[in-house]
mmCIF file of C-alpha atoms in Angstrom:
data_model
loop_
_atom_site.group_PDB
_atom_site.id
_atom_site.type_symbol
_atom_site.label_atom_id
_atom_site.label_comp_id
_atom_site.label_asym_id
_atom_site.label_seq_id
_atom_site.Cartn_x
_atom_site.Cartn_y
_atom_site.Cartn_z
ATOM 1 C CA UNK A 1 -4.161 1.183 1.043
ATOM 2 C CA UNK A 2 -3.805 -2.102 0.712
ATOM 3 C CA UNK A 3 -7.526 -3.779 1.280
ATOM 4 C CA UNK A 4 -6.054 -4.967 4.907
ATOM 5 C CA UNK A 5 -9.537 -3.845 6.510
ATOM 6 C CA UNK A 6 -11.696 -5.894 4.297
ATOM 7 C CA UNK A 7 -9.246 -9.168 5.279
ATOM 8 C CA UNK A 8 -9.854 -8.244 8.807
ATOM 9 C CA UNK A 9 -13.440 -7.877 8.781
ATOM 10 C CA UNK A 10 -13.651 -10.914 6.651
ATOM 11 C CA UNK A 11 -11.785 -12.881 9.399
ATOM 12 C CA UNK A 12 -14.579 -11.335 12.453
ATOM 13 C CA UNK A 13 -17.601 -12.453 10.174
ATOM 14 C CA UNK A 14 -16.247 -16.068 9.712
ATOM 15 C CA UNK A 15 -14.814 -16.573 13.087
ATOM 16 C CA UNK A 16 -14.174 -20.555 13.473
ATOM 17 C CA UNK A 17 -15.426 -21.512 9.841
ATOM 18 C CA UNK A 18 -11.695 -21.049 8.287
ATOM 19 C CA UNK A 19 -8.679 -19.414 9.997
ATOM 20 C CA UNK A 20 -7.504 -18.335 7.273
ATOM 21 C CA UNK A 21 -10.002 -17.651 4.205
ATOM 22 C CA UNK A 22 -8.940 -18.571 0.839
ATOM 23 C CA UNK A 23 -9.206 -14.965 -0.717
ATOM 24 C CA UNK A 24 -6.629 -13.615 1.632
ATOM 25 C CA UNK A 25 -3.928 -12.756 -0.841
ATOM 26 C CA UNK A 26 -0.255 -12.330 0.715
ATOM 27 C CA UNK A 27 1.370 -10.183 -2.137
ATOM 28 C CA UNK A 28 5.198 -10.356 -2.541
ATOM 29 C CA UNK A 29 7.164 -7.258 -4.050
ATOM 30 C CA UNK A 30 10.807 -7.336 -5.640
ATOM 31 C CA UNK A 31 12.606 -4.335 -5.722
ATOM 32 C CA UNK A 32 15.377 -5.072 -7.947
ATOM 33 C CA UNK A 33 18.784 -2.519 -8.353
ATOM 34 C CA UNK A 34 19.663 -2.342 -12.766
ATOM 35 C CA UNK A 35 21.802 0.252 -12.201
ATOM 36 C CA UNK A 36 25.465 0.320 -14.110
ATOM 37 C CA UNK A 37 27.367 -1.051 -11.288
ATOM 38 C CA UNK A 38 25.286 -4.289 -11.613
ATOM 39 C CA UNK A 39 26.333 -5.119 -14.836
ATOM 40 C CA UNK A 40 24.889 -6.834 -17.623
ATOM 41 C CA UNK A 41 26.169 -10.540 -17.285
ATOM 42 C CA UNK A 42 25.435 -10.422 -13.280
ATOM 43 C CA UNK A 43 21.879 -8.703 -14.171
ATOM 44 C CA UNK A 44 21.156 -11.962 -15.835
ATOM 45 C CA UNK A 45 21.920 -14.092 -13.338
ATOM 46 C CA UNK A 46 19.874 -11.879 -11.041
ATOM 47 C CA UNK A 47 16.637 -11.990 -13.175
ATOM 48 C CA UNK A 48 17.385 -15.546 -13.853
ATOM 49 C CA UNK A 49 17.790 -16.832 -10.311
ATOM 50 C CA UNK A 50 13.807 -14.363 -9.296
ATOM 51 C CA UNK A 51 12.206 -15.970 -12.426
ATOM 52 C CA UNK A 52 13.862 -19.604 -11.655
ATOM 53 C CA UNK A 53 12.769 -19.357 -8.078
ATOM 54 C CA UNK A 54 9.429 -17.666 -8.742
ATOM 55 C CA UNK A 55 8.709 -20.723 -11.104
ATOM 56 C CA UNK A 56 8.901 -23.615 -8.707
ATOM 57 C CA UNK A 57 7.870 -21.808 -5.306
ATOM 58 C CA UNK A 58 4.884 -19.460 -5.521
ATOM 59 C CA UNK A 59 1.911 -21.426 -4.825
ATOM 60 C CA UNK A 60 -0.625 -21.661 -8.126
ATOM 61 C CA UNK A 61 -3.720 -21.165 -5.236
ATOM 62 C CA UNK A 62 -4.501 -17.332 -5.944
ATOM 63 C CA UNK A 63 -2.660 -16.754 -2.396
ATOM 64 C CA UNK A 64 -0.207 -14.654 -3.910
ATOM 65 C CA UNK A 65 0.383 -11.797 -5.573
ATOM 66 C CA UNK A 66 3.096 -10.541 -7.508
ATOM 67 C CA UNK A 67 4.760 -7.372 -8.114
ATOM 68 C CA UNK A 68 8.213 -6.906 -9.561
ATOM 69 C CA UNK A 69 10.014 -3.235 -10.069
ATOM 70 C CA UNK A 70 13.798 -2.205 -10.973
ATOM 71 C CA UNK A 71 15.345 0.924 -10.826
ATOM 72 C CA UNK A 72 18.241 2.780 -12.365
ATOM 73 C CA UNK A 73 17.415 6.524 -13.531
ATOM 74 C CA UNK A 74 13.948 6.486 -12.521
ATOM 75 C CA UNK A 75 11.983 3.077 -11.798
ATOM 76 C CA UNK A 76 10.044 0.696 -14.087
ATOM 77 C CA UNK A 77 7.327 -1.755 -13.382
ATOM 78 C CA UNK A 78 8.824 -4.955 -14.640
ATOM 79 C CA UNK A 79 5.379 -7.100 -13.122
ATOM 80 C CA UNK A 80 2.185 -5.653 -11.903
ATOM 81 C CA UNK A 81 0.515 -7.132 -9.305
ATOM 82 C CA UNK A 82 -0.045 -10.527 -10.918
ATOM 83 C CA UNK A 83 -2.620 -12.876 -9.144
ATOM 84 C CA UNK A 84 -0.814 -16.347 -9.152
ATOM 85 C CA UNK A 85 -4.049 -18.693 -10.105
ATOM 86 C CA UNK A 86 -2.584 -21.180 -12.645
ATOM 87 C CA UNK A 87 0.501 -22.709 -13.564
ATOM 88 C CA UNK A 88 0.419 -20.784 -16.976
ATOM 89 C CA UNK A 89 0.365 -17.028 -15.016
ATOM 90 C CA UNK A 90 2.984 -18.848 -12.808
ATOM 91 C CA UNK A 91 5.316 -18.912 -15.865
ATOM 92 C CA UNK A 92 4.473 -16.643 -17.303
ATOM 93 C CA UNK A 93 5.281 -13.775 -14.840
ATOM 94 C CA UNK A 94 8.807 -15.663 -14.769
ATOM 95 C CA UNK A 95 9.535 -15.674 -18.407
ATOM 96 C CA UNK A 96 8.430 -11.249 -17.401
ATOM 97 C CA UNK A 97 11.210 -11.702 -14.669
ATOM 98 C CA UNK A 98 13.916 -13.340 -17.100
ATOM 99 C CA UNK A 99 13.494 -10.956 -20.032
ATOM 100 C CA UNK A 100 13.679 -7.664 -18.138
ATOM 101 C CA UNK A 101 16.285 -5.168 -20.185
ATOM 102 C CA UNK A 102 19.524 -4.048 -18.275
ATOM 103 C CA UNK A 103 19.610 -0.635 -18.906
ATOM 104 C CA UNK A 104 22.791 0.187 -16.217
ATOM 105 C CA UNK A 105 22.433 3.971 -15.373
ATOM 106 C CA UNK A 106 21.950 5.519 -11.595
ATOM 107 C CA UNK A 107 20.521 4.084 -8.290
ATOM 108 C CA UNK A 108 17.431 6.345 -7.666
ATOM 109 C CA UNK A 109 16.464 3.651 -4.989
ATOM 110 C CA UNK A 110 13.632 6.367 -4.198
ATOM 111 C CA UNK A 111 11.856 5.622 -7.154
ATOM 112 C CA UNK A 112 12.174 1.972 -6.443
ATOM 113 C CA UNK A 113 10.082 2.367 -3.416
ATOM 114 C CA UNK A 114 7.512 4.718 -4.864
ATOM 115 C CA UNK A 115 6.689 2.688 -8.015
ATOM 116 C CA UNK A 116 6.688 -0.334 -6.043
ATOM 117 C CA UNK A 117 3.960 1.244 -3.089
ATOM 118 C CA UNK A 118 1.776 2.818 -6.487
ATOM 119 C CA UNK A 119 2.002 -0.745 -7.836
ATOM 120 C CA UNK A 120 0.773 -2.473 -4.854
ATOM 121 C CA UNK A 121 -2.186 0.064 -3.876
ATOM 122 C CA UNK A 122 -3.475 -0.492 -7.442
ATOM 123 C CA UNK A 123 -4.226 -4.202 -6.103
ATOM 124 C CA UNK A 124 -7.979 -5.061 -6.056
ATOM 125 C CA UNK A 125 -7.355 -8.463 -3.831
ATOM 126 C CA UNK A 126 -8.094 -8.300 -0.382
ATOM 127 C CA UNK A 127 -4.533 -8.442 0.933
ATOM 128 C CA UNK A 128 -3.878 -10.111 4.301
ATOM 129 C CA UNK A 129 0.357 -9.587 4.207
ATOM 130 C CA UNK A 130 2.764 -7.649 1.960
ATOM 131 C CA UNK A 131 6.036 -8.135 2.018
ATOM 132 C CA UNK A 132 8.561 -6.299 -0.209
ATOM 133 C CA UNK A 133 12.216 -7.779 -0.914
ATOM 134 C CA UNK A 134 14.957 -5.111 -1.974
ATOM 135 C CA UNK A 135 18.674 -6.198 -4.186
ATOM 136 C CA UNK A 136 20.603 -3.884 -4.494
ATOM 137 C CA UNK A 137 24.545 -3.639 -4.801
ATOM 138 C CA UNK A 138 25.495 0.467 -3.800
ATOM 139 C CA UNK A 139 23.893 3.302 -2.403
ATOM 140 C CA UNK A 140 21.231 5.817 -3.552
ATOM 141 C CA UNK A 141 21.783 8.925 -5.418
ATOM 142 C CA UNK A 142 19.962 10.293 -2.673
ATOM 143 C CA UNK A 143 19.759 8.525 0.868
ATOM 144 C CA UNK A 144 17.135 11.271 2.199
ATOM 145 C CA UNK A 145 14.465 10.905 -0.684
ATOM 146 C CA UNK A 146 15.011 6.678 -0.421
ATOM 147 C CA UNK A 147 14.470 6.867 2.986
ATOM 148 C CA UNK A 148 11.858 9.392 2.832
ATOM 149 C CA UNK A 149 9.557 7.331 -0.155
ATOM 150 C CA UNK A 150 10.762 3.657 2.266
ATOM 151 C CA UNK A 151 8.737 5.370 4.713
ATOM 152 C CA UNK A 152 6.136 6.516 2.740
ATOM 153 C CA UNK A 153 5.962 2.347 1.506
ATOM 154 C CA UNK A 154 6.175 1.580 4.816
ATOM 155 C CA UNK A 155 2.854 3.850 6.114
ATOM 156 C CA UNK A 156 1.085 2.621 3.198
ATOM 157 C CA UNK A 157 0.781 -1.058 4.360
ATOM 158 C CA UNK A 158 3.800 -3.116 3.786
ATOM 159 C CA UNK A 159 4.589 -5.645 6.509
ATOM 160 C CA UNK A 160 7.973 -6.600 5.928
ATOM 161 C CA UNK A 161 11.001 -4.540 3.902
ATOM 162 C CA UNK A 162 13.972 -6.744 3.680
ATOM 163 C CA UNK A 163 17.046 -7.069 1.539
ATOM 164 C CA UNK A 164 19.649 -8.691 -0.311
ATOM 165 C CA UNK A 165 23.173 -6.556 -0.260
ATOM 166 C CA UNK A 166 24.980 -7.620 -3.529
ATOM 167 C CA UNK A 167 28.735 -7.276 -3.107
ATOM 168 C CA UNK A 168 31.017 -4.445 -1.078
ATOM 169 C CA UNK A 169 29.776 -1.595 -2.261
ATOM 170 C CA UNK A 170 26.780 -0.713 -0.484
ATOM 171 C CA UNK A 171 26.058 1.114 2.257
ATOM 172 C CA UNK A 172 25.324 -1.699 4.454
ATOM 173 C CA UNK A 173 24.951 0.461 8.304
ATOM 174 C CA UNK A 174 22.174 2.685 6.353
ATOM 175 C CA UNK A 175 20.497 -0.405 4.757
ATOM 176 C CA UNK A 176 20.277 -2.156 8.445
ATOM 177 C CA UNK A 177 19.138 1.314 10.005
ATOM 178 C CA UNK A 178 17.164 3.129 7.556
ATOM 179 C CA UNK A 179 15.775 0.836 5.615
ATOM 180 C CA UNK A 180 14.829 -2.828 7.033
ATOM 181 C CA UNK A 181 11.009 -3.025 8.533
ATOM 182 C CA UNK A 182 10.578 -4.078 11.251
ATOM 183 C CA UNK A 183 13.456 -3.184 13.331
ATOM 184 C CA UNK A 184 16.017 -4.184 14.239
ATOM 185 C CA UNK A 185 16.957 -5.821 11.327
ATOM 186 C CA UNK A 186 17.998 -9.242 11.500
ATOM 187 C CA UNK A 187 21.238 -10.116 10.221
ATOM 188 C CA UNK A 188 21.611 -13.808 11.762
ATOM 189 C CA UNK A 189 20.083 -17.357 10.363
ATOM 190 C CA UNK A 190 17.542 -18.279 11.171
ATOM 191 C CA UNK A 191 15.989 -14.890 10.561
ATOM 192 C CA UNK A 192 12.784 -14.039 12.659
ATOM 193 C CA UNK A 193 10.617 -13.227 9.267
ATOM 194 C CA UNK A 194 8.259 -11.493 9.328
ATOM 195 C CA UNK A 195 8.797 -10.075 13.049
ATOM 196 C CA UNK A 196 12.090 -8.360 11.888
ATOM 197 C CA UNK A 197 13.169 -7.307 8.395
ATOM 198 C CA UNK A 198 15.836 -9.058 7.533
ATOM 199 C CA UNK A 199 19.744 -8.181 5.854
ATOM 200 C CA UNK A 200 21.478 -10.664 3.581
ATOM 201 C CA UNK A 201 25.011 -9.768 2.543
ATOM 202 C CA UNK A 202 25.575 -12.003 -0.746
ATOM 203 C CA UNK A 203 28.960 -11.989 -2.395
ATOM 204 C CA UNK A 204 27.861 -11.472 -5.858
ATOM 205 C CA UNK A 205 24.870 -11.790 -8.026
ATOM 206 C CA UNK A 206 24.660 -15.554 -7.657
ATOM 207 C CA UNK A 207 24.792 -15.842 -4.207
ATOM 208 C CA UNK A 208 21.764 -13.326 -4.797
ATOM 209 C CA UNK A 209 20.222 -16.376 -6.840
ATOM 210 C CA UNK A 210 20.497 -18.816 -3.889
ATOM 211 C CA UNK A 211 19.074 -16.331 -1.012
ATOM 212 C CA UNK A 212 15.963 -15.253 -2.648
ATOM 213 C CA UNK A 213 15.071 -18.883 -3.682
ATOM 214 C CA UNK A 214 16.061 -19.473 0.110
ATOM 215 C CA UNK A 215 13.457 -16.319 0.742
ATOM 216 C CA UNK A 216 10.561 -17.683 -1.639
ATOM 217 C CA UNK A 217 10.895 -20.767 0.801
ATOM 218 C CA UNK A 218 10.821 -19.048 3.771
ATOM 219 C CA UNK A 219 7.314 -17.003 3.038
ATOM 220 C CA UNK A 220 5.711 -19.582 1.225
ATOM 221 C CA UNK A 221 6.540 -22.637 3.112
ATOM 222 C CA UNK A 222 7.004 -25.053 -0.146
ATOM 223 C CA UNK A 223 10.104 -27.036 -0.828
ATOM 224 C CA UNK A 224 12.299 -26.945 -3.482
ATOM 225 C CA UNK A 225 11.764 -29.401 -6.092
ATOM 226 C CA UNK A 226 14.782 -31.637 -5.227
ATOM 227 C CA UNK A 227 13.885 -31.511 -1.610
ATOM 228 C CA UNK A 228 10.588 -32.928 -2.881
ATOM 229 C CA UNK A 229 12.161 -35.561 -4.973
ATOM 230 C CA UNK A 230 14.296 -36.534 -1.949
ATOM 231 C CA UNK A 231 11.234 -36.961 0.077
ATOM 232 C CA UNK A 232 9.694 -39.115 -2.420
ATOM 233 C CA UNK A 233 12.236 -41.348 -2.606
ATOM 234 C CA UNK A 234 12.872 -41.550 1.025
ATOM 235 C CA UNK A 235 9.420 -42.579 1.567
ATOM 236 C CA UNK A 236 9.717 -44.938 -1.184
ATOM 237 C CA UNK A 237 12.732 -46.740 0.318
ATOM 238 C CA UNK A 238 10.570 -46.681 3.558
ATOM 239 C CA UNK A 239 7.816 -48.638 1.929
ATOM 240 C CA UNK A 240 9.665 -51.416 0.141
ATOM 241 C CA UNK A 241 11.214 -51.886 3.901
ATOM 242 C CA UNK A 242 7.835 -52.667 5.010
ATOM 243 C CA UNK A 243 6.964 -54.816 2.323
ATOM 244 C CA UNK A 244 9.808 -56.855 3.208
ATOM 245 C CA UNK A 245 9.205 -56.877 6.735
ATOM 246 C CA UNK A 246 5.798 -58.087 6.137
ATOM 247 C CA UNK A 247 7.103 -61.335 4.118
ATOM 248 C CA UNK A 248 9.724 -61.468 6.292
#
């Protein structure tokens, strides 16, 4: 459902002219949990940390796609399937992410999952990977239909399901057993992404924050923008020692 077959032909018509073609969009999905136990002032720091991270980590070379859904009584689509081409779509899907509404309400995770596999079908890129990321701090109001409409995600294309467990109150054997893709899920750092789904417990909504930066980082490869400032200046320092060695 997801335009995988067109990628893969794609890739058998090229061959050794590119391995990897520059239309091959990777799209990332965020499930994110608005439900009452989240709580308005930790819902903030939530959206904050996916918009802040978002901003200075997705690529701005149309290689990937965003989609962003939250769920309380029934789901909304908060982003929809954004192409990231510019710098101005870059921030402007995160200034999307920051302002969506806490409405508190239930945890119909089910409806997380089906909005989010609707919005990525809708796609018209010719998607190579999708990988979905799930927050959530407590259980659904109904385990079978989240299971049942993570599977039905699952058939329909996504490559990787993994998750950030806010706090004690989730359900965290179902979310390791039920709900990661693939299995088993990986629980340990380093995790083997995108081989295993993976299962971060986070004590609150800004260790939430931190790991899906630490996520962004992982699929996309870039540094964060003090690592990148730290690099500069190392290299820097290691060219005024040459300098010196050279009038030396």
């Amino acid at each position: 459902m997801f335009n995988k077959k067109a990628v893969v032909l794609a890739l058998g018509l090229i061959g050794s002219i590119a391995a990897t073609p520059s239309y091959a969009v990777t799209q990332l999905g965020f499930i994110l949990d608005r439900s009452g136990s989240i709580g308005s002032g930790n819902w903030t720091t939530i959206v904050n940390g996916l918009s802040s991270a978002v901003n200075s980590l997705i690529p701005i070379d149309s290689s990937y796609e965003l989609s962003v859904v939250s769920f309380a009584n029934g789901a909304t689509v908060d982003v929809n399937h954004v192409l990231i081409d510019s710098a101005a779509t870059r921030t402007a899907v995160a200034s999307a992410i920051a302002g969506i509404v806490f409405t508190g309400g239930g945890t119909d995770m089910a409806a997380g999952f089906s909005t989010m596999q609707s919005t990525l079908s809708a796609s018209t890129q010719a998607i190579s990977f999708s990988y979905v990321n799930l927050a959530t701090d407590g259980v659904p109001n109904d385990q079978n239909a989240a299971t049942a409409a993570r599977n039905s995600l699952i058939a329909a294309g996504v490559d990787n399901l993994s998750i950030e467990a806010i706090g004690g109150g989730v359900n965290a054997a179902y979310l390791q057993g039920s709900i990661c893709y693939p299995q088993a899920c990986d629980t340990t750092s380093p995790y083997a992404f995108p081989t295993q789904g993976f299962y971060i417990a986070v004590p609150d909504a800004a260790g939430y924050a931190a790991a899906i930066g630490n996520k962004i980082q992982v699929v996309t490869g870039v540094p964060e923008p003090g690592s990148l400032a730290l690099a500069g200046l190392a290299l820097t320092g290691l060219l005024g020692i040459r300098r010196r060695a050279k009038q030396d």
